[in-house]
Coordinates of C-alpha atoms in Angstrom, one line a residue:
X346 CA -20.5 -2.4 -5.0
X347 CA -18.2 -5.3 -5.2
X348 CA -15.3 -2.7 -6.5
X349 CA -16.0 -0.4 -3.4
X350 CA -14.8 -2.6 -1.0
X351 CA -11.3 -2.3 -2.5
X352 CA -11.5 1.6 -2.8
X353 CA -12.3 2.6 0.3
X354 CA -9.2 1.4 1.6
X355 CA -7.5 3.9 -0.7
X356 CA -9.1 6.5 1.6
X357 CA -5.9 6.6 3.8
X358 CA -3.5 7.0 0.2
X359 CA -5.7 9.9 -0.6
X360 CA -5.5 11.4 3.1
X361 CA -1.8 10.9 2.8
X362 CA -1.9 12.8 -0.6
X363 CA -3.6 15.2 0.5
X364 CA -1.2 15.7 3.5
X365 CA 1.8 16.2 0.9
X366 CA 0.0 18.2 -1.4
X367 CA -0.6 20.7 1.6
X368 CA 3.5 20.5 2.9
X369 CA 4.4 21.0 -0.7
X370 CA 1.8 24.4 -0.8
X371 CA 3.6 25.9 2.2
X372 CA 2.8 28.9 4.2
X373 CA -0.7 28.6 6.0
X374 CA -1.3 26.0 3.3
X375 CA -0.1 23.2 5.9
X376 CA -1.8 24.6 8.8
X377 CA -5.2 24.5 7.1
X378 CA -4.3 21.1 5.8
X379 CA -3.7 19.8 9.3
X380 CA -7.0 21.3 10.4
X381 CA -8.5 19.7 7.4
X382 CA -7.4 16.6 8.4
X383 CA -8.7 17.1 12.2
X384 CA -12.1 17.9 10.7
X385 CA -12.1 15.1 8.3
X386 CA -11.7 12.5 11.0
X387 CA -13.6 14.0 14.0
X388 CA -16.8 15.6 12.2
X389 CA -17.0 12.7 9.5
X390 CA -16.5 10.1 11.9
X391 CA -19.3 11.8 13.9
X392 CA -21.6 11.9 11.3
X393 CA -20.8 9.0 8.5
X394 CA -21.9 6.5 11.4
X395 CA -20.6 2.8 11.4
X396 CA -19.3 0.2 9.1
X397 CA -20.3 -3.4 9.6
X398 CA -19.8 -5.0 6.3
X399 CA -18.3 -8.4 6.0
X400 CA -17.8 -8.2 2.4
X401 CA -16.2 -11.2 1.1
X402 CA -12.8 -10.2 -0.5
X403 CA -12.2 -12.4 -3.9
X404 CA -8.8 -10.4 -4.7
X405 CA -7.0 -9.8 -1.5
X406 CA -3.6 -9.4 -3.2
X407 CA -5.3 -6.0 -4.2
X408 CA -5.5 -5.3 -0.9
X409 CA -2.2 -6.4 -0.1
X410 CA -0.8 -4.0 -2.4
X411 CA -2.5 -1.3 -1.1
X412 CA -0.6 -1.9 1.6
X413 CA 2.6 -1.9 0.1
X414 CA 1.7 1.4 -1.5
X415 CA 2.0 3.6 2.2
X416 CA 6.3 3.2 2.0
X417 CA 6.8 5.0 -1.2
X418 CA 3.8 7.7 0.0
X419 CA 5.1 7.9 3.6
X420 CA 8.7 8.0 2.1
X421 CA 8.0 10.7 -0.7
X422 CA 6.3 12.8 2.2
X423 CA 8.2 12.7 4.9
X424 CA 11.2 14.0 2.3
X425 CA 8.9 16.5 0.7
X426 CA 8.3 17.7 5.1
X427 CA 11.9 17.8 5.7
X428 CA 12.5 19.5 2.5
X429 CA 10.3 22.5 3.7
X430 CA 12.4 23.6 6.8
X431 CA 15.5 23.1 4.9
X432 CA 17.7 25.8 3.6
X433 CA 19.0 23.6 0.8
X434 CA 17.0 22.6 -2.8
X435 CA 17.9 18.5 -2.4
X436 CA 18.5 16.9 -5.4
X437 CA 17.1 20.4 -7.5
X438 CA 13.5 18.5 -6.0
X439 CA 12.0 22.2 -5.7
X440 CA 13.0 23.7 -8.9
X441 CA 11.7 20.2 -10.9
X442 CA 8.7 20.5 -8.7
X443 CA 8.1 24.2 -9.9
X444 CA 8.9 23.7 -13.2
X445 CA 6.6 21.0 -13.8
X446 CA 3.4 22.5 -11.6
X447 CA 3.6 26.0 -12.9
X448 CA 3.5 26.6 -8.8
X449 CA 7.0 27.9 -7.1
X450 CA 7.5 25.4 -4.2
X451 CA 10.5 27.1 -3.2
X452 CA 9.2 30.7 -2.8
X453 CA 6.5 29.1 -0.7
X454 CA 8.8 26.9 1.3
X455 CA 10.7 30.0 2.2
X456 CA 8.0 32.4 2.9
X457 CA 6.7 29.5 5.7
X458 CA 6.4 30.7 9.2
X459 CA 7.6 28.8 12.3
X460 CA 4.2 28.4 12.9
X461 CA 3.3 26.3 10.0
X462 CA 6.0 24.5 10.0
X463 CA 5.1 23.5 13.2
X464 CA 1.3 22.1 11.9
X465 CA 3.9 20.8 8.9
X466 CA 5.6 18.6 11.9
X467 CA 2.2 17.8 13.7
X468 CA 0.8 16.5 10.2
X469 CA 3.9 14.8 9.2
X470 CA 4.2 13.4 12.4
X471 CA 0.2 12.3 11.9
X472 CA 0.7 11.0 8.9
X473 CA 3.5 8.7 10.2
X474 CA 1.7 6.8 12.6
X475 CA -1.2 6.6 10.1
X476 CA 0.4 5.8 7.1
X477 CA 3.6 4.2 9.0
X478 CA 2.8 2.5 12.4
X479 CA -0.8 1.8 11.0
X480 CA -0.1 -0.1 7.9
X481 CA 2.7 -1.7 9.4
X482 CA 0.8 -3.4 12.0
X483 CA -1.2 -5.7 9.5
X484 CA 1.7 -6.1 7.5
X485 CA 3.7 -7.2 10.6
X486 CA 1.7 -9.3 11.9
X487 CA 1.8 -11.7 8.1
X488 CA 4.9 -13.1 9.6
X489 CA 4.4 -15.7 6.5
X490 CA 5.3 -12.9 4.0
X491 CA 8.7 -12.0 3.9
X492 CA 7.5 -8.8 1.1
X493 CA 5.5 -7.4 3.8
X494 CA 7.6 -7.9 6.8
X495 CA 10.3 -6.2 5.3
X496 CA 8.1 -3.2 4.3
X497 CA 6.4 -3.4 7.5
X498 CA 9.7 -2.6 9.4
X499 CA 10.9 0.1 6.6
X500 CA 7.6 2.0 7.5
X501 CA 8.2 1.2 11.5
X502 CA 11.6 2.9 10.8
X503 CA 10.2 5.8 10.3
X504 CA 8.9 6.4 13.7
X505 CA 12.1 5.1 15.6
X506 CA 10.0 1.8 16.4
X507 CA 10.7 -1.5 14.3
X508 CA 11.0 -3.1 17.6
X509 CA 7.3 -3.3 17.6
X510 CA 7.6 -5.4 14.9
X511 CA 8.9 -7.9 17.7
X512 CA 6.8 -7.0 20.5
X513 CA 3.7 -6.2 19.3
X514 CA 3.7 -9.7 17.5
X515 CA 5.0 -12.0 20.5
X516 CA 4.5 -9.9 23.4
X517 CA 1.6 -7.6 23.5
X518 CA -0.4 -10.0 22.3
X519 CA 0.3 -12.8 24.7
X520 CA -0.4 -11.0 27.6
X521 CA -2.4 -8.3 26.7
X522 CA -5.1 -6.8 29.3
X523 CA -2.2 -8.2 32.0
X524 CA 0.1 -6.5 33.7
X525 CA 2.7 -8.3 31.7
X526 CA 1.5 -6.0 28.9
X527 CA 3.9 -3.0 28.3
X528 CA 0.9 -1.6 25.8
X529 CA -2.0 -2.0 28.7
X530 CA -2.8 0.7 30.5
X531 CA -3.6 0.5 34.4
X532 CA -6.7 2.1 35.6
X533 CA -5.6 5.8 36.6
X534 CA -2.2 6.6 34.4
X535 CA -1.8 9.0 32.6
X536 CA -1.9 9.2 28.9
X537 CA 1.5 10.9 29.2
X538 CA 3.5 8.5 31.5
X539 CA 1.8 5.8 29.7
X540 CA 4.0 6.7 26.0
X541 CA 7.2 7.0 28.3
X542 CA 6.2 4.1 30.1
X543 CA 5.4 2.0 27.6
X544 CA 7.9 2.7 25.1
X545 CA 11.0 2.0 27.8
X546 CA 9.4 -1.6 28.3
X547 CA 8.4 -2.2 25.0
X548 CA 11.8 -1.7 23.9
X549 CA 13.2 -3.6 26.8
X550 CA 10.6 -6.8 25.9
X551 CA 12.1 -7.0 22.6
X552 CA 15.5 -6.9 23.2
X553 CA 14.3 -9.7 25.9
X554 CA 12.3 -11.6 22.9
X555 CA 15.0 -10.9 20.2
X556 CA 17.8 -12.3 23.2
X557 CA 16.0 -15.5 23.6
X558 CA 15.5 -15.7 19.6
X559 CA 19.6 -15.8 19.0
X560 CA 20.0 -17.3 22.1
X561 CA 18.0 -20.7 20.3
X562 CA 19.7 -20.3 16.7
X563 CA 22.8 -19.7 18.9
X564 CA 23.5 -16.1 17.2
X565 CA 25.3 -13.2 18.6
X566 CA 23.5 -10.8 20.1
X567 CA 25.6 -8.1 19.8
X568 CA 25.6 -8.5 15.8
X569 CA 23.6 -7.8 13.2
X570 CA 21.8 -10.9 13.4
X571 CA 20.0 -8.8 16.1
X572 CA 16.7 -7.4 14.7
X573 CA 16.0 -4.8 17.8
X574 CA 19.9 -3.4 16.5
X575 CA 19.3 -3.5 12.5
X576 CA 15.7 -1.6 13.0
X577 CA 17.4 1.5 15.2
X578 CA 20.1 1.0 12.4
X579 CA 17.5 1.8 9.9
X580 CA 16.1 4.9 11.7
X581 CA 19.5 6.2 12.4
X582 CA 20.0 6.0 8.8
X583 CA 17.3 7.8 8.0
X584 CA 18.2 10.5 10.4
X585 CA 21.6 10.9 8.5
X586 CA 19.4 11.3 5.5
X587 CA 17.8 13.8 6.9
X588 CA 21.1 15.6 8.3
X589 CA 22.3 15.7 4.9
X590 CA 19.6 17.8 3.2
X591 CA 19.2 20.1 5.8
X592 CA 21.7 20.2 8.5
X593 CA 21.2 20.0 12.2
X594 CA 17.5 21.9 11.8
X595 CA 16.3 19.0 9.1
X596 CA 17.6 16.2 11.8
X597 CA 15.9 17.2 14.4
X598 CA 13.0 18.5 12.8
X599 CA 12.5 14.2 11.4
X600 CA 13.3 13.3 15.2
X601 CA 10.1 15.5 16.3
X602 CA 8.3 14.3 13.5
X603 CA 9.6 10.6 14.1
X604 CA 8.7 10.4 18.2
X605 CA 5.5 12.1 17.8
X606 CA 4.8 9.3 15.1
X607 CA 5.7 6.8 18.0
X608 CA 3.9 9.0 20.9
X609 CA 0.8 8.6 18.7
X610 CA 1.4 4.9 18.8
X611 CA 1.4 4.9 22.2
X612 CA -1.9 7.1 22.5
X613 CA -3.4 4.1 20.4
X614 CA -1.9 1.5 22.7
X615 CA -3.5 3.4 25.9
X616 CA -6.9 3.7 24.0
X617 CA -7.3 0.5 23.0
X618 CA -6.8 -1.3 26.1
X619 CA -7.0 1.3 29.1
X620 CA -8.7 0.0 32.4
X621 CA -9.2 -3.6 30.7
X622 CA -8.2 -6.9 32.7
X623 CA -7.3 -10.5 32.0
X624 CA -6.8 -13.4 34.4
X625 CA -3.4 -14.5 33.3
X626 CA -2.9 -17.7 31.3
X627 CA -7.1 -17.6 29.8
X628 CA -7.6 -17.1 26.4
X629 CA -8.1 -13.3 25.2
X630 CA -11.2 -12.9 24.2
X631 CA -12.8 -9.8 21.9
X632 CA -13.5 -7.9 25.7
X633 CA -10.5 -7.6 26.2
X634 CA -9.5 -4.7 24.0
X635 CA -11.6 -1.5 23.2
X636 CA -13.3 -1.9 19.6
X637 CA -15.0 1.1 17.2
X638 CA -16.8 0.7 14.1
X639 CA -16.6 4.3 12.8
X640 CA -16.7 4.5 9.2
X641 CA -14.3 6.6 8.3
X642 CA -11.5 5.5 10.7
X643 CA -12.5 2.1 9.3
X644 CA -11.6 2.8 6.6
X645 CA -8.5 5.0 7.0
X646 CA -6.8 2.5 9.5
X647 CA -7.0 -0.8 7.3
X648 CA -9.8 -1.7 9.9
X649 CA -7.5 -1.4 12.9
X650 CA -10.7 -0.5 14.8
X651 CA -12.2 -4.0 14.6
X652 CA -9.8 -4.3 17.9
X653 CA -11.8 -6.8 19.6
X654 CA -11.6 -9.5 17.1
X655 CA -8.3 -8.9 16.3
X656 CA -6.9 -9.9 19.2
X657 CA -8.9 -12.7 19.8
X658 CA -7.3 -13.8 16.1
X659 CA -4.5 -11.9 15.1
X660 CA -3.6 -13.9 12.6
X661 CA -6.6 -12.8 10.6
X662 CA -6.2 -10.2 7.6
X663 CA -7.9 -6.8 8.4
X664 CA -10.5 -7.5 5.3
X665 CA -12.2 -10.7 7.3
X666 CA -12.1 -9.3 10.9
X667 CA -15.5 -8.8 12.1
X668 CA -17.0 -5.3 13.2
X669 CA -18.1 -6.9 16.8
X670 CA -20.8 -4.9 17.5
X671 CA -21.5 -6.4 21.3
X672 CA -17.8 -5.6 21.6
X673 CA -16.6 -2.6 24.3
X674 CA -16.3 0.5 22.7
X675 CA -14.1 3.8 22.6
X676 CA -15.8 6.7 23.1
X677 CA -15.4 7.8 19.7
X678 CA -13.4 6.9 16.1
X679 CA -9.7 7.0 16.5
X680 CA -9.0 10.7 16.5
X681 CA -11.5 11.5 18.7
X682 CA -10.3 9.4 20.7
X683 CA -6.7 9.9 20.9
X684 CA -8.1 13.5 21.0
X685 CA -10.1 12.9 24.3
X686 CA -7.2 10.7 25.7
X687 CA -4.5 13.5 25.7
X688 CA -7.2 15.4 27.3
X689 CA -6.5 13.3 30.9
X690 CA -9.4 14.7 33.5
X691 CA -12.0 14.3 30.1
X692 CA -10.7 11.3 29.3
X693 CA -11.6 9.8 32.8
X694 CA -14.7 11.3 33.2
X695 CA -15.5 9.6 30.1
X696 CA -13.8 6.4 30.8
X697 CA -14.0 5.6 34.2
X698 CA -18.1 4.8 33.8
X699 CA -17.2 3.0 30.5
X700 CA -14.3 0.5 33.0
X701 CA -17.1 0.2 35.0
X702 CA -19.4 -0.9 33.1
X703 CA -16.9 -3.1 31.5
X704 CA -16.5 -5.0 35.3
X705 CA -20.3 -5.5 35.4
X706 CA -21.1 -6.5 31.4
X707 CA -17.9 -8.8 30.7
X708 CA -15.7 -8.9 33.5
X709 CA -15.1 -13.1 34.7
X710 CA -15.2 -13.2 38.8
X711 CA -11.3 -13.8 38.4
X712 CA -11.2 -10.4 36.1
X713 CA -14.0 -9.0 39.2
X714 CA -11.0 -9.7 41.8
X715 CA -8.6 -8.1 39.4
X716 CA -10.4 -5.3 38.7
X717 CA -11.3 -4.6 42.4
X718 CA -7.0 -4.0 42.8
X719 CA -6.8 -2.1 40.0
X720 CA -9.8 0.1 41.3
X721 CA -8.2 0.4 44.4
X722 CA -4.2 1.7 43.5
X723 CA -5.9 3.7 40.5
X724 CA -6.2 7.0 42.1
X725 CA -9.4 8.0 40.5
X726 CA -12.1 8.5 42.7
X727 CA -14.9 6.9 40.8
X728 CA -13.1 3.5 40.7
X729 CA -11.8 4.2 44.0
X730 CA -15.8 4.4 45.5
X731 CA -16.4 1.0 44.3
X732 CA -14.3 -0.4 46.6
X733 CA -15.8 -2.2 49.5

């Protein structure tokens, strides 16, 4: 039982495997995979329940390492992905792929339709902000290890976002659940302005954080000393990568698969903390942020869902953070959720009874006044009736 604890983590390593092994198939191969995938999360999160161990890690460096294990998977997929739509056999990787699996990769790549390679960008693009944004968020946030900083912001790369490395850590969760937060959703917007809206400030916070960084160590900002620079650097580079296997078609096919890695990001962002409130300058507590305990998504997101407490401590490694049962929560695991969210008018019939309920459960009488604004410029009608 002990060993268990370690494996299930693997889960997302074997989604991600899974994911290539699909790309690599080709044809309606990749489309089934995606819907594979879909199923996976929604159905088995639906009916697996919730996880509320506390299992008490002995070896966490084996955990760490699984960590460390989504850049060369994310890395070897996303090549395999951009391989598929183009013309070119990089490196000879389809004919030593065939040779060696008795299975010809590069009849199937070019009998693919524009339709699956479309599901081929939507799973890459998925397995991006899973395997990518996902793992790089507990591996960002050990600003102690310099290993797993660095390999936090090669897997941010790949979404065009190392600059969350920056925010996320001293921004978003400062003033999270204020309206200080570039990552906190209002009551009322729209899941859609919220990733434009929240990706132009987050960027513009961190060039702000990364400013006042040089400006104490009294470094250039226009240099390379400038983190916010040397990440876009990185995801520039790999675009050129990209370019040179396939041309024009392969770079912009990464770029779709890159920003819809960083919209799904943003979907996260508006899940986790739509509606929610803080009085500035009080401590966050685990109400402040929406919190699951789905199994499977659990275990496929490095426990990501155990929101609540970690941003009450986000200091703490994702194998001690506590499942907070008494904790608000989404309406359903993580896709489902994202799901329901870029669904806007069934995402605020859902939520807008859950934001209320949040006001009456947890809300402080400073949060009460707070909320009653929000309520007010939201737009929705069912926040909009509850004010006096």
């Amino acid at each position: 039982m002990k060993l268990f604890h370690y494996l299930k983590f693997s889960l997302i390593h074997v989604v991600g495997l899974f994911s290539l092994i699909s790309i690599l198939a080709g044809g309606n191969w990749i489309s089934l995979g995606l819907l594979v995938v879909v199923v996976f999360y929604v159905f088995g999160d639906a009916i697996s329940g919730d996880d509320i161990s506390t299992p008490k890690i002995e070896k966490p460096m084996i955990l760490t390492v699984q960590l460390w294990l989504a850049l060369p998977l994310l890395a070897i997929l996303v090549f395999a992905s951009v391989w598929s739509v183009s013309a070119n056999d990089t490196l000879g990787f389809g004919a030593w792929l065939s040779s060696i699996s008795g299975y010809d990769v590069v009849a199937a790549k070019q009998a693919t339709s524009l339709g699956n390679h479309i599901s081929g960008l939507v799973l890459t693009g998925l397995m991006i902000g899973l395997l990518g944004t996902i793992t790089a968020h507990e591996l960002v946030h050990r600003t102690r290890s310099k290993a797993s900083g660095i390999i936090g912001r090669c897997l941010l790369a790949f979404s065009f976002d190392t600059v969350f490395s920056i925010e996320h850590v001293h921004g978003h969760h400062r003033y999270v659940a204020t309206e200080e937060d570039p990552a906190t959703a209002p009551r009322g917007r729209n899941v859609y302005a919220h990733i434009l809206i929240s990706t132009i400030k987050g960027n513009i916070s961190a060039w702000q954080i990364e400013k006042h960084r040089l400006e104490r160590r009294q470094k250039a900002l226009y240099s390379l000393n400038n983190r916010v620079i040397r990440g876009h650097l990185m995801s520039v580079g790999l675009t050129l990568i990209a370019f040179a296997m396939g041309g024009i078609t392969a770079a912009l096919y990464f770029l779709a698969c890159a920003f819809w890695g960083k919209a799904l990001l943003e979907i996260v962002n508006y899940m986790e903390h739509y509606g929610l409130v803080r009085a500035a300058k009080t401590r966050v507590q685990p109400h402040h942020s929406w919190n699951t305990n789905r199994r499977l998504s659990s275990w496929t997101t490095f426990n990501l869902t155990r929101h609540s407490h970690h941003h009450a401590q986000g200091q703490v490694p994702y194998h001690n953070l506590k499942p907070y049962a008494d904790a608000p929560m989404m309406v359903g695991g993580y896709l489902t959720t994202i799901i329901v969210a870029m669904i806007p008018p069934l995402w605020h019939k859902l939520m807008t009874p859950k934001v209320l309920a949040w006001d009456e459960t947890y809300a402080t009488d400073e949060e009460l006044e707070l909320a009653a604004k929000a309520n007010a410029v939201s737009g929705i009608k069912g926040f909009q009736n509850q004010v006096r």
